[in-house]
Amino acid sequence: LRVTVLEEGAACEAFRVYYPSIETSILTKLLASVDFHPLSINLLAQAAVQNEWSAQDLVTAWDHQHTSLLETGDGKLQSIAVTMETSLNSPSFVKLGEMVHHLLQLIAFLPQGISKTRLTSIFPGVSNIETCADALCRQSIAYLNADFITLLAPIRLYIMSHSTGSNISANPFLGQVQSHYAAHVKDARIVCQENVNIEHVLTHWLMAPETTVDVLTSIADFVLTLSFYCCRSISLHPAISVLETSKSQYSIPYMEFSIGTSIFQMSKASHAKFHCLLAISHLEHVIGQMKEAEETLTEAWALLPFYGKQSLLAFRKYSLATIYYEQGNYLAAEYTLQKALKILSCISAVFAHGAKNARKFIKIALARLYMIRGMPGSFSAYFDTLPVLRKKIYRRYIGSIHTTAGFTELHHNHLDIAKHCFKEMQVGIDKDEPDWLMGSLGLAEVADQQHDYAKSKALRSQLLESVQRVPDQTIEYVNELTALLAGYLAIEGHVEQARKLILPAIRNASDSLPLNAIKCKYLAGMIELTGGDYNEAEKHFCKAIEDCILFTELLYHARSHRALGEIFMIQQDMGHGSP
């Protein structure tokens, strides 16, 4: 059963029957903290009147006393305590044993409640777990909010402040919840759906010193997944900062950076804390908290020996340059990469090997920048990096570099060089691999520029057949290519076929990187614009704009606004636009 609550306006009116002189902004915030629960509203108002409190006195009392203010009524109907205890001691609950109490405590502990569909996977050995959950909902102690079994705030506060819920660490099933979330910190779907729960569980788990390293590792993975798929600020940082990790008895012989390898001696806990701070700094950069990101990175430096700080400073410069690159601030990116090279040139001979590898990656980034800016000699600088990229451990980077090089040279009408880049992408790999498929798309573009339209159409047709043969159409590169090919079909005049491809692509992109979903919505708008359905096109562009939050998404934000401008101009010409 769904517990009945009041609408915001009705809740405020009910409170003012007893206590009329309180500002709406203060009252709304106070009543929201009890989920607009009618009985709690009644009890709070009566407490304010009986104690002759001002509005600020009431807010202060609520902040400090919580459920004690909700237990002042006379009789069963006015006492959450009596009502709760009566329900929990009823025969229907007693026959379920202690498990129903443990589950209730866990639901109260988790801010979002607990997922109904994942109950059996979280508690694989508990045969009556679903029966217990159903009983809590049937008695209106808990209720179903979308997929989550949760509690109204007054009931949650009561459970967590009384003996049945005050010691969550003693709950014998808490470990299963912790293990479930630790196993899924890299699962984008679960992180997007339950990130508030995951953060809360990991924060609590940090208090157990015997699992510090494992928890910190899980936190780092969770924060990185969050930064890619579901960006938001987090409150984990203070709990991590106070951890004392330097005295750990365990040691780990090395530490790796994405721009090279440097060798350090440090405890396992310090190593895990270091990577946690790097992940948090990355998230702060992504959501635009630049000052906080700098402070977090500085905190990470303090965990390294002196000789490690030069490498980390270079890494910091490299990271900043990446952000500038994504913003389109190419001059700042180039300047920052040059500073990183200068820092690495000062590293002593003992660590020269790691610095040498780092310099190679910075030079690759510089070559990419030079190509985008159309600077003389940029292509030769790019080819100088290929021996590094052809090494097995770096092979995953080569497709991205070739793609950038190919389309940059295509833009400058250097068709032979562009063709060479796209063919290089296909060397030594299978025809169903992402780089090979993207290379085919590039070659089709070259054929278009050479006015060989039959060849370009044939290449894209073959590519679409290859992509549609992939069993899992939700794979990101498959979905992205499908959306792109739908756009080409619309340009060729096959709008209906394009629509049949783009709509599933939008659905499939919902669980991938937010940027992929935005691209699909933008392309859907362009398809409808090409087909002349301006109302549908406008809807897709507006959805793309609404979803653009991060600076990495601003390009599609701008493109969608430009497309809306085109629609407006077309409608003006047709006499349908507003003046």
PDB file of C-alpha atoms in Angstrom, residues 131-339:
ATOM      1  CA  THR A 131       7.764 -12.154   2.023  1.00  0.00           C
ATOM      2  CA  CYS A 132       9.256  -9.818   4.647  1.00  0.00           C
ATOM      3  CA  ALA A 133       9.322  -6.917   2.192  1.00  0.00           C
ATOM      4  CA  ASP A 134       5.709  -7.530   1.165  1.00  0.00           C
ATOM      5  CA  ALA A 135       4.627  -7.640   4.825  1.00  0.00           C
ATOM      6  CA  LEU A 136       6.232  -4.234   5.542  1.00  0.00           C
ATOM      7  CA  CYS A 137       4.430  -2.678   2.576  1.00  0.00           C
ATOM      8  CA  ARG A 138       1.140  -4.395   3.398  1.00  0.00           C
ATOM      9  CA  GLN A 139       1.174  -2.894   6.906  1.00  0.00           C
ATOM     10  CA  SER A 140       2.042   0.559   5.443  1.00  0.00           C
ATOM     11  CA  ILE A 141       5.273   0.701   7.432  1.00  0.00           C
ATOM     12  CA  ALA A 142       7.121   0.801   4.111  1.00  0.00           C
ATOM     13  CA  TYR A 143       5.939   1.698   0.632  1.00  0.00           C
ATOM     14  CA  LEU A 144       7.081   1.193  -2.948  1.00  0.00           C
ATOM     15  CA  ASN A 145       8.553   4.275  -4.629  1.00  0.00           C
ATOM     16  CA  ALA A 146       9.272   3.237  -8.230  1.00  0.00           C
ATOM     17  CA  ASP A 147      11.488   0.160  -7.714  1.00  0.00           C
ATOM     18  CA  PHE A 148      12.574   1.051  -4.177  1.00  0.00           C
ATOM     19  CA  ILE A 149      11.034  -0.137  -0.943  1.00  0.00           C
ATOM     20  CA  THR A 150      11.407   2.882   1.319  1.00  0.00           C
ATOM     21  CA  LEU A 151      10.032   4.632   4.409  1.00  0.00           C
ATOM     22  CA  LEU A 152       8.538   8.007   5.147  1.00  0.00           C
ATOM     23  CA  ALA A 153      10.971  10.267   7.004  1.00  0.00           C
ATOM     24  CA  PRO A 154       9.249  10.069  10.440  1.00  0.00           C
ATOM     25  CA  ILE A 155       9.268   6.260  10.362  1.00  0.00           C
ATOM     26  CA  ARG A 156      12.877   6.184   9.108  1.00  0.00           C
ATOM     27  CA  LEU A 157      13.969   8.521  11.913  1.00  0.00           C
ATOM     28  CA  TYR A 158      12.107   6.473  14.502  1.00  0.00           C
ATOM     29  CA  ILE A 159      13.701   3.197  13.352  1.00  0.00           C
ATOM     30  CA  MET A 160      17.226   4.647  13.279  1.00  0.00           C
ATOM     31  CA  SER A 161      16.924   6.283  16.710  1.00  0.00           C
ATOM     32  CA  HIS A 162      15.518   3.321  18.639  1.00  0.00           C
ATOM     33  CA  SER A 163      16.937  -0.013  19.672  1.00  0.00           C
ATOM     34  CA  THR A 164      15.723  -1.807  16.573  1.00  0.00           C
ATOM     35  CA  GLY A 165      17.808   0.438  14.300  1.00  0.00           C
ATOM     36  CA  SER A 166      20.311   2.438  16.318  1.00  0.00           C
ATOM     37  CA  ASN A 167      23.230   0.022  15.805  1.00  0.00           C
ATOM     38  CA  ILE A 168      23.326  -0.681  12.094  1.00  0.00           C
ATOM     39  CA  SER A 169      26.811  -2.219  12.322  1.00  0.00           C
ATOM     40  CA  ALA A 170      25.343  -5.092  14.345  1.00  0.00           C
ATOM     41  CA  ASN A 171      22.899  -6.002  11.570  1.00  0.00           C
ATOM     42  CA  PRO A 172      23.967  -9.476  10.390  1.00  0.00           C
ATOM     43  CA  PHE A 173      22.920  -8.705   6.807  1.00  0.00           C
ATOM     44  CA  LEU A 174      24.726  -5.368   6.405  1.00  0.00           C
ATOM     45  CA  GLY A 175      27.746  -7.224   5.019  1.00  0.00           C
ATOM     46  CA  GLN A 176      25.637  -8.588   2.164  1.00  0.00           C
ATOM     47  CA  VAL A 177      24.526  -5.066   1.242  1.00  0.00           C
ATOM     48  CA  GLN A 178      28.150  -3.865   1.350  1.00  0.00           C
ATOM     49  CA  SER A 179      29.351  -6.775  -0.782  1.00  0.00           C
ATOM     50  CA  HIS A 180      26.561  -6.248  -3.321  1.00  0.00           C
ATOM     51  CA  TYR A 181      27.409  -2.598  -3.849  1.00  0.00           C
ATOM     52  CA  ALA A 182      31.188  -3.206  -3.836  1.00  0.00           C
ATOM     53  CA  ALA A 183      30.693  -5.747  -6.625  1.00  0.00           C
ATOM     54  CA  HIS A 184      28.772  -3.218  -8.751  1.00  0.00           C
ATOM     55  CA  VAL A 185      30.749   0.044  -8.385  1.00  0.00           C
ATOM     56  CA  LYS A 186      31.768  -0.256 -12.065  1.00  0.00           C
ATOM     57  CA  ASP A 187      28.257  -1.133 -13.245  1.00  0.00           C
ATOM     58  CA  ALA A 188      26.965   2.065 -14.877  1.00  0.00           C
ATOM     59  CA  ARG A 189      23.310   1.029 -14.669  1.00  0.00           C
ATOM     60  CA  ILE A 190      23.361   0.319 -10.929  1.00  0.00           C
ATOM     61  CA  VAL A 191      25.572   3.326 -10.143  1.00  0.00           C
ATOM     62  CA  CYS A 192      23.168   5.634 -11.983  1.00  0.00           C
ATOM     63  CA  GLN A 193      20.149   4.149 -10.226  1.00  0.00           C
ATOM     64  CA  GLU A 194      21.552   3.711  -6.711  1.00  0.00           C
ATOM     65  CA  ASN A 195      24.518   6.084  -6.358  1.00  0.00           C
ATOM     66  CA  VAL A 196      23.085   7.767  -3.243  1.00  0.00           C
ATOM     67  CA  ASN A 197      22.833   4.385  -1.507  1.00  0.00           C
ATOM     68  CA  ILE A 198      26.298   3.341  -2.679  1.00  0.00           C
ATOM     69  CA  GLU A 199      27.915   6.521  -1.401  1.00  0.00           C
ATOM     70  CA  HIS A 200      26.162   6.164   1.970  1.00  0.00           C
ATOM     71  CA  VAL A 201      27.212   2.518   2.375  1.00  0.00           C
ATOM     72  CA  LEU A 202      30.836   3.198   1.390  1.00  0.00           C
ATOM     73  CA  THR A 203      31.057   6.157   3.783  1.00  0.00           C
ATOM     74  CA  HIS A 204      29.816   4.008   6.662  1.00  0.00           C
ATOM     75  CA  TRP A 205      32.087   1.134   5.644  1.00  0.00           C
ATOM     76  CA  LEU A 206      35.163   3.355   5.918  1.00  0.00           C
ATOM     77  CA  MET A 207      34.800   3.217   9.693  1.00  0.00           C
ATOM     78  CA  ALA A 208      35.977  -0.421   9.658  1.00  0.00           C
ATOM     79  CA  PRO A 209      39.827  -0.233   9.712  1.00  0.00           C
ATOM     80  CA  GLU A 210      40.337  -3.865   8.716  1.00  0.00           C
ATOM     81  CA  THR A 211      38.772  -3.233   5.284  1.00  0.00           C
ATOM     82  CA  THR A 212      40.165   0.240   4.570  1.00  0.00           C
ATOM     83  CA  VAL A 213      42.155  -0.714   1.463  1.00  0.00           C
ATOM     84  CA  ASP A 214      39.272  -2.618  -0.159  1.00  0.00           C
ATOM     85  CA  VAL A 215      36.772   0.141   0.611  1.00  0.00           C
ATOM     86  CA  LEU A 216      39.050   2.867  -0.746  1.00  0.00           C
ATOM     87  CA  THR A 217      39.540   0.840  -3.924  1.00  0.00           C
ATOM     88  CA  SER A 218      35.766   0.507  -4.281  1.00  0.00           C
ATOM     89  CA  ILE A 219      35.325   4.237  -3.681  1.00  0.00           C
ATOM     90  CA  ALA A 220      37.836   5.117  -6.417  1.00  0.00           C
ATOM     91  CA  ASP A 221      36.011   2.866  -8.904  1.00  0.00           C
ATOM     92  CA  PHE A 222      32.619   4.227  -7.838  1.00  0.00           C
ATOM     93  CA  VAL A 223      33.694   7.875  -8.200  1.00  0.00           C
ATOM     94  CA  LEU A 224      35.154   7.264 -11.667  1.00  0.00           C
ATOM     95  CA  THR A 225      31.970   5.492 -12.812  1.00  0.00           C
ATOM     96  CA  LEU A 226      29.957   8.378 -11.406  1.00  0.00           C
ATOM     97  CA  SER A 227      32.105  10.920 -13.257  1.00  0.00           C
ATOM     98  CA  PHE A 228      31.519   9.178 -16.592  1.00  0.00           C
ATOM     99  CA  TYR A 229      27.845   8.252 -16.338  1.00  0.00           C
ATOM    100  CA  CYS A 230      26.039  10.211 -13.622  1.00  0.00           C
ATOM    101  CA  CYS A 231      27.982  13.331 -12.628  1.00  0.00           C
ATOM    102  CA  ARG A 232      27.139  14.957  -9.311  1.00  0.00           C
ATOM    103  CA  SER A 233      29.008  16.271  -6.292  1.00  0.00           C
ATOM    104  CA  ILE A 234      29.708  13.838  -3.458  1.00  0.00           C
ATOM    105  CA  SER A 235      30.362  14.080   0.292  1.00  0.00           C
ATOM    106  CA  LEU A 236      32.920  11.253   0.594  1.00  0.00           C
ATOM    107  CA  HIS A 237      35.971  13.499   0.563  1.00  0.00           C
ATOM    108  CA  PRO A 238      35.995  14.548   4.268  1.00  0.00           C
ATOM    109  CA  ALA A 239      35.736  10.934   5.437  1.00  0.00           C
ATOM    110  CA  ILE A 240      38.690   9.953   3.223  1.00  0.00           C
ATOM    111  CA  SER A 241      40.802  12.956   4.231  1.00  0.00           C
ATOM    112  CA  VAL A 242      40.823  12.054   7.934  1.00  0.00           C
ATOM    113  CA  LEU A 243      42.043   8.501   7.312  1.00  0.00           C
ATOM    114  CA  GLU A 244      45.565   7.903   8.604  1.00  0.00           C
ATOM    115  CA  THR A 245      47.122   5.582   6.027  1.00  0.00           C
ATOM    116  CA  SER A 246      50.868   6.252   6.235  1.00  0.00           C
ATOM    117  CA  LYS A 247      51.437   3.799   9.103  1.00  0.00           C
ATOM    118  CA  SER A 248      49.982   0.781   7.349  1.00  0.00           C
ATOM    119  CA  GLN A 249      52.089  -2.350   7.759  1.00  0.00           C
ATOM    120  CA  TYR A 250      51.476  -3.346   4.138  1.00  0.00           C
ATOM    121  CA  SER A 251      53.507  -2.011   1.221  1.00  0.00           C
ATOM    122  CA  ILE A 252      53.071  -2.024  -2.545  1.00  0.00           C
ATOM    123  CA  PRO A 253      56.111  -1.751  -4.821  1.00  0.00           C
ATOM    124  CA  TYR A 254      54.841   0.492  -7.604  1.00  0.00           C
ATOM    125  CA  MET A 255      52.287   3.031  -8.734  1.00  0.00           C
ATOM    126  CA  GLU A 256      51.164   3.641 -12.331  1.00  0.00           C
ATOM    127  CA  PHE A 257      50.111   6.828 -14.098  1.00  0.00           C
ATOM    128  CA  SER A 258      48.317   7.022 -17.415  1.00  0.00           C
ATOM    129  CA  ILE A 259      51.103   9.284 -18.795  1.00  0.00           C
ATOM    130  CA  GLY A 260      53.971   6.997 -17.864  1.00  0.00           C
ATOM    131  CA  THR A 261      55.330   4.846 -15.016  1.00  0.00           C
ATOM    132  CA  SER A 262      57.063   6.045 -11.878  1.00  0.00           C
ATOM    133  CA  ILE A 263      58.307   3.827  -9.063  1.00  0.00           C
ATOM    134  CA  PHE A 264      57.464   4.617  -5.432  1.00  0.00           C
ATOM    135  CA  GLN A 265      57.347   2.834  -2.074  1.00  0.00           C
ATOM    136  CA  MET A 266      54.170   3.468  -0.110  1.00  0.00           C
ATOM    137  CA  SER A 267      51.653   1.609   2.023  1.00  0.00           C
ATOM    138  CA  LYS A 268      48.716  -0.166   0.423  1.00  0.00           C
ATOM    139  CA  ALA A 269      46.324   2.106   2.273  1.00  0.00           C
ATOM    140  CA  SER A 270      48.157   5.247   1.109  1.00  0.00           C
ATOM    141  CA  HIS A 271      48.203   3.894  -2.435  1.00  0.00           C
ATOM    142  CA  ALA A 272      44.422   3.317  -2.306  1.00  0.00           C
ATOM    143  CA  LYS A 273      43.795   6.721  -0.711  1.00  0.00           C
ATOM    144  CA  PHE A 274      45.944   8.380  -3.376  1.00  0.00           C
ATOM    145  CA  HIS A 275      43.874   6.873  -6.201  1.00  0.00           C
ATOM    146  CA  CYS A 276      40.664   7.827  -4.356  1.00  0.00           C
ATOM    147  CA  LEU A 277      41.767  11.445  -4.232  1.00  0.00           C
ATOM    148  CA  LEU A 278      42.733  11.390  -7.912  1.00  0.00           C
ATOM    149  CA  ALA A 279      39.268  10.039  -8.781  1.00  0.00           C
ATOM    150  CA  ILE A 280      37.547  12.693  -6.658  1.00  0.00           C
ATOM    151  CA  SER A 281      39.706  15.414  -8.227  1.00  0.00           C
ATOM    152  CA  HIS A 282      38.704  14.157 -11.687  1.00  0.00           C
ATOM    153  CA  LEU A 283      35.007  14.254 -10.744  1.00  0.00           C
ATOM    154  CA  GLU A 284      35.381  17.786  -9.367  1.00  0.00           C
ATOM    155  CA  HIS A 285      37.032  18.884 -12.621  1.00  0.00           C
ATOM    156  CA  VAL A 286      34.239  17.341 -14.681  1.00  0.00           C
ATOM    157  CA  ILE A 287      31.445  19.070 -12.727  1.00  0.00           C
ATOM    158  CA  GLY A 288      33.292  22.391 -12.788  1.00  0.00           C
ATOM    159  CA  GLN A 289      34.513  22.569  -9.175  1.00  0.00           C
ATOM    160  CA  MET A 290      37.954  23.686 -10.303  1.00  0.00           C
ATOM    161  CA  LYS A 291      39.169  25.121  -6.999  1.00  0.00           C
ATOM    162  CA  GLU A 292      38.135  22.004  -5.066  1.00  0.00           C
ATOM    163  CA  ALA A 293      39.773  19.804  -7.701  1.00  0.00           C
ATOM    164  CA  GLU A 294      43.067  21.645  -7.284  1.00  0.00           C
ATOM    165  CA  GLU A 295      42.891  21.298  -3.493  1.00  0.00           C
ATOM    166  CA  THR A 296      42.124  17.578  -3.727  1.00  0.00           C
ATOM    167  CA  LEU A 297      45.043  17.014  -6.096  1.00  0.00           C
ATOM    168  CA  THR A 298      47.340  18.914  -3.722  1.00  0.00           C
ATOM    169  CA  GLU A 299      46.169  16.626  -0.925  1.00  0.00           C
ATOM    170  CA  ALA A 300      47.099  13.630  -3.089  1.00  0.00           C
ATOM    171  CA  TRP A 301      50.627  15.023  -3.606  1.00  0.00           C
ATOM    172  CA  ALA A 302      51.212  14.924   0.142  1.00  0.00           C
ATOM    173  CA  LEU A 303      50.934  11.134   0.083  1.00  0.00           C
ATOM    174  CA  LEU A 304      53.911  10.781  -2.295  1.00  0.00           C
ATOM    175  CA  PRO A 305      57.613  10.945  -1.545  1.00  0.00           C
ATOM    176  CA  PHE A 306      59.358  14.131  -2.685  1.00  0.00           C
ATOM    177  CA  TYR A 307      60.642  12.607  -5.885  1.00  0.00           C
ATOM    178  CA  GLY A 308      57.129  11.602  -6.896  1.00  0.00           C
ATOM    179  CA  LYS A 309      55.758  15.116  -6.860  1.00  0.00           C
ATOM    180  CA  GLN A 310      57.383  16.156 -10.107  1.00  0.00           C
ATOM    181  CA  SER A 311      55.708  13.288 -11.945  1.00  0.00           C
ATOM    182  CA  LEU A 312      52.378  14.087 -10.300  1.00  0.00           C
ATOM    183  CA  LEU A 313      52.747  17.753 -11.192  1.00  0.00           C
ATOM    184  CA  ALA A 314      53.274  16.729 -14.818  1.00  0.00           C
ATOM    185  CA  PHE A 315      50.251  14.439 -14.548  1.00  0.00           C
ATOM    186  CA  ARG A 316      48.220  17.357 -13.180  1.00  0.00           C
ATOM    187  CA  LYS A 317      49.269  19.535 -16.116  1.00  0.00           C
ATOM    188  CA  TYR A 318      48.357  16.729 -18.525  1.00  0.00           C
ATOM    189  CA  SER A 319      44.916  16.414 -16.900  1.00  0.00           C
ATOM    190  CA  LEU A 320      44.296  20.156 -17.072  1.00  0.00           C
ATOM    191  CA  ALA A 321      45.360  20.186 -20.730  1.00  0.00           C
ATOM    192  CA  THR A 322      42.802  17.450 -21.444  1.00  0.00           C
ATOM    193  CA  ILE A 323      40.084  19.616 -19.923  1.00  0.00           C
ATOM    194  CA  TYR A 324      41.194  22.667 -21.909  1.00  0.00           C
ATOM    195  CA  TYR A 325      41.189  20.502 -25.054  1.00  0.00           C
ATOM    196  CA  GLU A 326      37.621  19.344 -24.403  1.00  0.00           C
ATOM    197  CA  GLN A 327      36.566  22.960 -23.823  1.00  0.00           C
ATOM    198  CA  GLY A 328      38.076  23.943 -27.188  1.00  0.00           C
ATOM    199  CA  ASN A 329      40.667  26.140 -25.451  1.00  0.00           C
ATOM    200  CA  TYR A 330      43.517  24.815 -27.583  1.00  0.00           C
ATOM    201  CA  LEU A 331      46.025  27.574 -26.800  1.00  0.00           C
ATOM    202  CA  ALA A 332      45.715  26.946 -23.050  1.00  0.00           C
ATOM    203  CA  ALA A 333      45.975  23.176 -23.652  1.00  0.00           C
ATOM    204  CA  GLU A 334      49.164  23.615 -25.685  1.00  0.00           C
ATOM    205  CA  TYR A 335      50.728  25.934 -23.094  1.00  0.00           C
ATOM    206  CA  THR A 336      49.904  23.486 -20.265  1.00  0.00           C
ATOM    207  CA  LEU A 337      51.346  20.494 -22.135  1.00  0.00           C
ATOM    208  CA  GLN A 338      54.546  22.419 -22.838  1.00  0.00           C
ATOM    209  CA  LYS A 339      54.815  23.172 -19.094  1.00  0.00           C
TER     210      LYS A 339
END
